[in-house]
Coordinates of C-alpha atoms and ligand atoms in Angstrom, one line a residue:
M210 CA -9.0 -29.1 19.5
K211 CA -10.7 -28.4 16.2
I212 CA -14.2 -29.1 14.9
E213 CA -14.0 -32.2 12.8
S214 CA -17.7 -32.6 11.9
A215 CA -21.1 -31.3 12.6
E216 CA -24.4 -33.0 11.7
T217 CA -28.1 -32.2 12.1
V218 CA -30.4 -34.9 13.5
V219 CA -34.1 -34.5 12.7
T220 CA -36.4 -36.8 14.7
S221 CA -40.0 -36.9 15.8
P222 CA -40.6 -38.8 19.0
G223 CA -44.0 -37.5 19.9
R224 CA -43.2 -34.2 18.2
N225 CA -40.5 -32.7 15.9
F226 CA -37.0 -31.9 17.1
V227 CA -33.9 -30.7 15.3
T228 CA -30.5 -31.3 17.1
L229 CA -27.0 -30.3 16.1
R230 CA -24.1 -32.6 17.1
I231 CA -20.6 -31.2 16.8
T232 CA -17.6 -33.6 17.0
T233 CA -14.0 -32.5 17.6
T234 CA -10.8 -33.9 16.3
D235 CA -10.3 -35.4 19.8
G236 CA -13.6 -37.3 19.5
V237 CA -15.5 -35.1 22.0
T238 CA -19.1 -34.4 21.0
G239 CA -21.5 -31.6 21.9
L240 CA -25.3 -31.2 21.4
G241 CA -27.4 -28.1 20.6
D242 CA -31.1 -27.8 20.2
A243 CA -32.3 -26.1 17.0
T244 CA -36.0 -26.8 17.2
L245 CA -38.4 -24.1 16.0
N246 CA -41.9 -25.5 16.3
G247 CA -43.7 -25.5 12.9
R248 CA -40.6 -24.3 11.0
E249 CA -38.1 -27.0 11.9
L250 CA -36.6 -27.7 8.4
A251 CA -35.9 -24.0 7.9
V252 CA -33.4 -24.1 10.8
E253 CA -32.1 -27.5 9.8
T254 CA -31.4 -26.3 6.2
Y255 CA -29.8 -23.1 7.5
L256 CA -27.5 -25.1 9.6
R257 CA -26.6 -27.8 7.1
E258 CA -26.2 -25.6 4.1
H259 CA -24.9 -22.3 5.5
V260 CA -23.3 -22.9 8.9
V261 CA -21.8 -26.4 9.1
P262 CA -19.4 -25.8 6.2
L263 CA -18.0 -22.7 8.1
L264 CA -17.5 -24.7 11.3
I265 CA -15.1 -27.4 10.1
G266 CA -11.6 -26.8 11.2
R267 CA -12.5 -24.0 13.6
D268 CA -11.1 -24.1 17.2
A269 CA -13.9 -25.7 19.2
G270 CA -12.8 -23.7 22.3
R271 CA -13.4 -20.3 20.7
I272 CA -17.1 -20.0 21.6
E273 CA -17.5 -16.2 21.7
D274 CA -15.5 -15.8 18.5
T275 CA -17.7 -18.4 16.7
W276 CA -20.8 -16.7 18.0
Q277 CA -19.7 -13.3 16.6
Y278 CA -18.5 -14.9 13.4
L279 CA -21.9 -16.5 12.8
Y280 CA -23.9 -13.5 14.0
R281 CA -22.1 -10.6 12.3
G282 CA -20.8 -12.8 9.4
A283 CA -24.4 -13.6 8.3
Y284 CA -24.9 -9.9 7.6
W285 CA -28.7 -10.4 7.9
R286 CA -29.4 -9.9 11.6
R287 CA -31.5 -11.7 14.2
G288 CA -34.7 -13.6 13.5
P289 CA -35.9 -17.0 14.9
V290 CA -34.2 -19.1 12.2
T291 CA -30.8 -17.6 12.4
M292 CA -30.8 -17.3 16.2
A293 CA -31.9 -20.9 16.6
A294 CA -29.1 -22.1 14.3
I295 CA -26.5 -20.0 16.2
A296 CA -28.0 -21.3 19.5
A297 CA -27.4 -24.9 18.5
V298 CA -23.8 -24.3 17.6
D299 CA -23.1 -22.2 20.7
T300 CA -24.8 -24.7 23.1
A301 CA -22.9 -27.7 21.5
L302 CA -19.6 -25.8 21.9
W303 CA -20.4 -25.1 25.6
D304 CA -21.3 -28.8 26.0
I305 CA -17.9 -29.8 24.6
K306 CA -16.0 -27.2 26.6
A307 CA -17.5 -28.5 29.9
K308 CA -16.9 -32.1 28.9
V309 CA -13.3 -31.4 28.2
A310 CA -13.1 -29.6 31.6
G311 CA -14.7 -32.7 33.2
M312 CA -17.5 -30.7 34.9
P313 CA -21.2 -29.9 34.5
L314 CA -21.8 -26.7 32.4
Y315 CA -23.1 -24.7 35.4
Q316 CA -19.7 -24.9 37.0
L317 CA -18.2 -23.0 34.0
L318 CA -21.0 -20.4 34.4
G319 CA -19.9 -19.6 38.0
G320 CA -21.1 -22.6 40.0
A321 CA -24.4 -23.1 41.8
S322 CA -26.3 -20.1 43.2
R323 CA -29.1 -22.3 44.6
A324 CA -29.9 -25.9 45.4
G325 CA -32.3 -26.3 42.4
A326 CA -34.5 -24.3 40.0
L327 CA -38.2 -23.9 41.0
A328 CA -40.3 -25.4 38.2
Y329 CA -43.8 -24.7 37.1
G330 CA -46.1 -27.2 35.2
H331 CA -49.0 -26.7 32.9
A332 CA -52.4 -27.5 34.5
S333 CA -55.4 -27.0 32.2
G334 CA -59.1 -27.8 31.9
R335 CA -61.9 -27.4 29.5
D336 CA -64.0 -26.5 32.5
V337 CA -63.3 -25.7 36.2
P338 CA -63.7 -29.3 37.5
E339 CA -61.3 -30.7 34.9
L340 CA -58.9 -27.8 35.7
L341 CA -59.0 -28.4 39.5
D342 CA -58.2 -32.1 38.8
S343 CA -55.3 -31.1 36.6
V344 CA -53.9 -28.8 39.3
R345 CA -54.3 -31.6 41.9
A346 CA -52.5 -34.0 39.6
H347 CA -49.6 -31.5 39.1
L348 CA -49.3 -31.1 42.9
D349 CA -49.2 -34.9 43.2
A350 CA -46.5 -35.0 40.6
G351 CA -44.4 -32.7 42.8
Y352 CA -44.9 -29.3 41.3
R353 CA -44.8 -26.3 43.7
A354 CA -45.8 -23.8 41.1
I355 CA -48.5 -24.2 38.5
R356 CA -49.7 -22.5 35.3
V357 CA -53.4 -22.4 34.9
Q358 CA -55.0 -22.4 31.4
T359 CA -58.7 -22.8 30.9
G360 CA -61.3 -23.4 28.2
V361 CA -63.7 -20.5 27.5
P362 CA -67.5 -21.1 27.5
G363 CA -68.8 -20.9 24.0
L364 CA -65.4 -21.5 22.3
G365 CA -63.9 -24.8 21.1
S366 CA -60.3 -25.7 21.7
V367 CA -58.1 -22.8 22.8
Y368 CA -54.4 -22.5 23.4
G369 CA -53.0 -24.4 26.4
V370 CA -56.0 -26.6 27.1
A371 CA -55.3 -30.3 26.7
A372 CA -57.9 -32.0 24.5
S373 CA -58.3 -35.1 26.7
P374 CA -58.8 -35.5 30.5
A375 CA -55.8 -37.9 30.6
A376 CA -53.5 -35.2 29.3
A377 CA -55.2 -32.6 31.5
G378 CA -54.8 -35.1 34.4
G379 CA -51.1 -34.3 34.3
K380 CA -50.1 -37.9 34.1
R381 CA -47.9 -37.0 31.2
Y382 CA -49.2 -33.7 30.0
D383 CA -47.7 -33.4 26.6
Y384 CA -50.1 -31.0 25.1
E385 CA -48.6 -30.5 21.7
P386 CA -50.3 -27.8 19.8
A387 CA -48.5 -28.4 16.5
Q388 CA -50.7 -30.8 14.5
R389 CA -49.5 -33.1 11.7
T390 CA -52.2 -31.8 9.2
A391 CA -51.7 -30.5 5.7
L392 CA -52.9 -27.1 6.8
P393 CA -52.8 -25.5 10.3
V394 CA -55.8 -26.3 12.5
E395 CA -57.9 -23.2 12.9
E396 CA -59.2 -22.1 16.3
T397 CA -61.8 -19.5 17.2
W398 CA -61.2 -16.8 19.8
D399 CA -63.3 -14.2 21.6
T400 CA -61.3 -12.0 24.0
R401 CA -64.3 -10.5 25.7
A402 CA -65.7 -13.9 26.5
Y403 CA -62.2 -14.8 27.9
L404 CA -62.0 -11.7 30.0
R405 CA -65.4 -12.3 31.5
H406 CA -64.5 -15.9 32.4
V407 CA -60.9 -16.0 33.6
P408 CA -61.2 -14.1 37.0
G409 CA -63.9 -16.6 38.1
V410 CA -61.6 -19.5 37.2
F411 CA -58.8 -18.1 39.4
E412 CA -61.4 -17.4 42.2
A413 CA -62.2 -21.2 42.1
V414 CA -58.6 -22.3 42.0
R415 CA -57.7 -20.0 45.0
A416 CA -60.8 -21.3 46.9
E417 CA -59.7 -24.9 46.3
F418 CA -55.9 -24.6 46.8
G419 CA -55.5 -21.5 49.0
P420 CA -53.5 -18.2 48.7
E421 CA -49.9 -19.6 48.8
L422 CA -49.5 -21.7 45.7
P423 CA -47.7 -19.7 43.0
L424 CA -50.1 -19.5 40.0
L425 CA -49.1 -18.4 36.5
H426 CA -51.2 -17.6 33.5
D427 CA -50.4 -17.2 29.8
G428 CA -52.3 -14.7 27.8
H429 CA -50.5 -15.9 24.7
H430 CA -50.3 -12.6 22.8
R431 CA -54.1 -12.2 22.4
M432 CA -55.1 -9.1 24.2
T433 CA -54.9 -5.4 23.3
P434 CA -52.9 -3.4 25.9
I435 CA -56.0 -2.0 27.5
Q436 CA -57.6 -5.5 27.7
A437 CA -54.4 -6.8 29.3
G438 CA -54.4 -4.0 31.8
R439 CA -58.0 -4.9 32.7
L440 CA -57.2 -8.6 33.1
G441 CA -54.1 -7.8 35.2
R442 CA -56.2 -5.6 37.4
D443 CA -59.0 -8.2 37.7
L444 CA -56.5 -10.9 38.6
E445 CA -54.8 -8.9 41.4
P446 CA -57.0 -10.4 44.1
Y447 CA -55.6 -13.8 43.1
D448 CA -51.9 -12.8 43.5
L449 CA -50.5 -14.3 40.3
F450 CA -46.8 -15.1 40.1
W451 CA -47.0 -13.7 36.5
L452 CA -49.3 -12.9 33.6
E453 CA -47.4 -13.9 30.5
D454 CA -47.6 -12.6 26.9
A455 CA -50.4 -10.3 27.9
T456 CA -50.1 -8.5 24.6
P457 CA -47.8 -9.0 21.5
G458 CA -44.4 -8.0 22.9
E459 CA -42.9 -6.6 19.8
D460 CA -44.9 -3.4 20.6
Q461 CA -42.7 -2.9 23.6
A462 CA -44.1 0.6 24.4
A463 CA -47.6 -1.0 24.8
L464 CA -46.4 -2.5 28.1
R465 CA -46.4 1.1 29.5
L466 CA -50.2 1.1 29.3
I467 CA -50.5 -2.3 31.0
R468 CA -48.1 -1.3 33.7
Q469 CA -50.2 1.8 34.4
H470 CA -53.3 -0.4 35.2
T471 CA -52.0 -3.3 37.1
T472 CA -49.5 -4.6 39.7
T473 CA -49.8 -8.2 38.4
P474 CA -46.2 -9.2 37.5
L475 CA -45.6 -9.4 33.7
A476 CA -43.6 -12.0 31.8
I477 CA -42.8 -11.7 28.1
G478 CA -40.3 -12.8 25.4
E479 CA -40.7 -16.5 24.4
V480 CA -41.0 -15.4 20.7
F481 CA -38.1 -12.9 21.0
N482 CA -34.6 -13.9 19.8
S483 CA -32.4 -11.0 20.7
A484 CA -31.6 -8.8 23.7
H485 CA -32.5 -5.9 21.4
D486 CA -36.2 -7.1 21.6
Y487 CA -36.1 -6.2 25.3
T488 CA -34.4 -2.8 25.4
T489 CA -37.5 -0.6 26.3
L490 CA -39.1 -3.4 28.3
L491 CA -36.1 -3.6 30.6
Q492 CA -34.9 0.0 30.7
E493 CA -38.4 1.2 31.7
R494 CA -38.9 -1.8 34.0
L495 CA -42.1 -2.8 32.1
I496 CA -41.7 -6.5 32.7
D497 CA -40.6 -8.7 35.7
Y498 CA -39.6 -11.9 33.9
V499 CA -37.7 -12.6 30.7
R500 CA -39.2 -15.6 28.9
S501 CA -36.7 -16.3 26.1
A502 CA -35.4 -19.9 25.6
V503 CA -31.7 -20.7 25.1
T504 CA -32.8 -22.5 21.9
H505 CA -34.3 -19.4 20.3
T506 CA -32.0 -16.6 21.5
G507 CA -28.6 -17.5 20.3
G508 CA -27.6 -20.1 22.9
I509 CA -25.8 -20.0 26.3
T510 CA -23.5 -17.1 25.3
A511 CA -26.4 -14.8 24.3
M512 CA -28.8 -15.9 27.0
R513 CA -26.2 -15.2 29.7
K514 CA -25.7 -11.7 28.5
L515 CA -29.5 -11.1 28.2
L516 CA -30.1 -12.3 31.7
D517 CA -27.3 -10.2 33.1
M518 CA -28.9 -7.2 31.4
A519 CA -32.3 -8.2 32.8
G520 CA -30.8 -8.4 36.3
H521 CA -29.5 -4.9 36.0
Y522 CA -33.1 -3.7 35.7
G523 CA -34.5 -5.9 38.4
A524 CA -36.0 -8.5 36.1
K525 CA -35.6 -12.2 36.6
S526 CA -35.4 -15.3 34.4
G527 CA -38.4 -17.4 33.4
I528 CA -36.8 -19.5 30.7
H529 CA -39.2 -21.0 28.2
G530 CA -39.6 -24.8 28.7
P531 CA -42.5 -26.3 26.7
T532 CA -42.0 -29.7 25.1
D533 CA -41.0 -28.0 21.8
I534 CA -37.8 -27.0 23.6
S535 CA -35.9 -30.3 23.3
P536 CA -34.3 -32.0 26.4
V537 CA -31.0 -30.5 25.1
G538 CA -32.5 -27.0 25.2
M539 CA -34.0 -27.8 28.6
A540 CA -30.7 -29.0 30.0
A541 CA -29.0 -25.8 28.7
A542 CA -31.6 -23.7 30.5
L543 CA -31.1 -25.6 33.8
H544 CA -27.4 -25.0 33.9
L545 CA -28.1 -21.3 33.5
D546 CA -30.9 -21.5 36.1
L547 CA -28.6 -22.9 38.6
A548 CA -25.8 -20.4 38.1
I549 CA -27.3 -17.0 37.5
H550 CA -28.2 -14.7 40.4
N551 CA -31.5 -13.4 39.1
F552 CA -33.2 -16.7 38.6
G553 CA -37.0 -16.5 38.7
I554 CA -38.7 -19.8 37.7
Q555 CA -38.3 -22.5 35.1
E556 CA -41.1 -23.8 32.9
Y557 CA -41.1 -27.6 32.9
M558 CA -43.9 -29.1 30.8
R559 CA -42.2 -32.6 31.0
H560 CA -41.3 -34.4 27.8
S561 CA -43.1 -37.6 26.8
A562 CA -41.6 -41.1 27.3
E563 CA -41.2 -41.3 23.5
T564 CA -39.0 -38.2 23.5
L565 CA -36.9 -39.5 26.3
E566 CA -36.3 -42.7 24.4
V567 CA -34.3 -40.5 22.0
F568 CA -32.8 -38.0 24.4
H569 CA -31.3 -39.6 27.5
T570 CA -31.3 -37.0 30.1
S571 CA -29.6 -36.7 33.6
Y572 CA -31.5 -33.7 34.9
T573 CA -33.7 -34.4 37.9
F574 CA -37.1 -33.0 39.2
Q575 CA -37.5 -33.4 43.0
D576 CA -39.6 -31.6 45.6
G577 CA -40.6 -29.1 42.9
L578 CA -37.0 -28.3 42.0
L579 CA -35.1 -29.1 38.8
H580 CA -31.3 -29.8 38.8
P581 CA -29.2 -30.2 35.7
S582 CA -27.1 -33.0 37.4
D583 CA -23.3 -33.1 37.8
A584 CA -22.7 -35.1 34.6
P585 CA -20.0 -33.5 32.5
G586 CA -21.3 -31.0 29.9
L587 CA -25.0 -30.6 29.4
G588 CA -25.7 -34.1 30.6
V589 CA -27.8 -35.2 27.6
V590 CA -27.1 -38.1 25.2
L591 CA -28.8 -38.4 21.8
D592 CA -29.6 -42.0 20.9
D593 CA -29.1 -42.2 17.1
E594 CA -30.7 -45.6 16.8
A595 CA -33.9 -44.5 18.6
A596 CA -33.9 -41.2 16.6
T597 CA -34.3 -43.2 13.3
R598 CA -37.4 -44.8 14.7
F599 CA -39.3 -41.5 14.7
P600 CA -39.2 -40.0 11.2
Y601 CA -40.0 -36.3 10.7
E602 CA -43.6 -35.3 9.8
P603 CA -44.5 -31.7 9.1
A604 CA -46.6 -30.1 11.8
Y605 CA -48.2 -26.7 12.1
L606 CA -49.1 -24.6 15.0
P607 CA -52.8 -23.5 15.0
V608 CA -54.1 -20.4 13.3
N609 CA -56.5 -18.3 15.4
R610 CA -59.4 -16.4 14.1
L611 CA -61.9 -14.1 15.8
T612 CA -65.6 -15.0 15.6
D613 CA -65.9 -12.8 12.5
G614 CA -63.1 -14.7 10.8
T615 CA -60.4 -12.2 11.2
V616 CA -57.0 -13.8 11.8
H617 CA -55.8 -13.2 15.3
D618 CA -52.7 -14.0 17.4
W619 CA -52.8 -17.7 18.5
Ligands
LIG61 C1 -46.3 -21.4 25.5 C2 -45.6 -22.3 24.5 O1 -45.1 -22.6 27.1 C3 -45.6 -21.5 26.8 O2 -45.6 -20.5 27.5 O3 -46.5 -20.1 25.1 O4 -46.0 -23.6 24.8 C4 -45.9 -22.0 23.0 O5 -47.3 -22.2 22.8 C5 -45.2 -23.1 22.2 O6 -43.8 -22.9 22.5 C6 -45.4 -22.9 20.7 O7 -44.7 -23.9 20.0
LIG62 MG1 -46.1 -18.8 26.6

């Protein structure tokens, strides 16, 4: 079975997505997510100009060989654009292989290791009352694990906090940080104000919801290692499931310092795109959860190898699942979540109704657990007619500045 054609589909139902569709000479199609929030057209162009011409005529079943061909053949290694492009091809080929086998992808990955994948949702509030309402709404929506993000007194909008109560109410919390503005929106940050405020927020959440509920928090790359160590220590009484991106992860050795100061579990890696980004973190057991997304890390083939490596060092999966991972990328994650042994938790921000007009999914969310479904392949269909109704608009993630104007990690 050969690859007959491959096309990129750029659509913007509520937010921008890039999808690759591969079609074989037997008429079997496969989908791959190639979305890189804020830099979508870089990946689309890389695929259309430099990858698609190399795919035509290749054996669609030779997934590993195609992966190596695109990775080593590019000469220039790694990076978010290249690895998102390779991920889209790889995921589409796995979709095809599973469809041809007449089984859901997780069956090709070794079958189910669990009934479903524990999901966590994104609760947020500009203040504690709004946050508590958002946690309650997520519990009502069926979540059994919840990420908590909060506004900081004295600061305007900050990462992860929905701008409107409706969004914070969790009814359809599609907080989309990428704004369709000519220049990135600029936000102001003050880490010391944040460090003073956050422990009290978790005190309030635990007082309201008790000690059992798994709570997560995303530091979003903003702290220095010693600040992260302090926050991890200050949050220990609230027994977090994880503290994520406590410090910029490319300085892998910095996690040694954080580890010395706190037993709060650490998660990192959503901006990584290769297993090489984790070598020190895993070998020295500096993190507990691997945050990469299938979409940004070279696809199912690479993600499976990464998670196997993580398991060797006692780390578990925490696959990235915001709404800028498309339903195709989410479905790919769920098949891995179901099959691997060292599953940890799955981020599930829930796509908007608009997005689901374009991507017809079959995965389910029930009693706090996600399941990819037993539809053949990934279980996602891209509605081309609907996709044309949502034309692409450039959108940028915010830029963060400290109160003195210095650019900071957002
Ligand atoms: C966040 C992401 O979900 C998360 O953990 O870090 O939503 C991140 O802000 C976005 O993927 C950026 O596009
Ligand atoms: Mg994050």
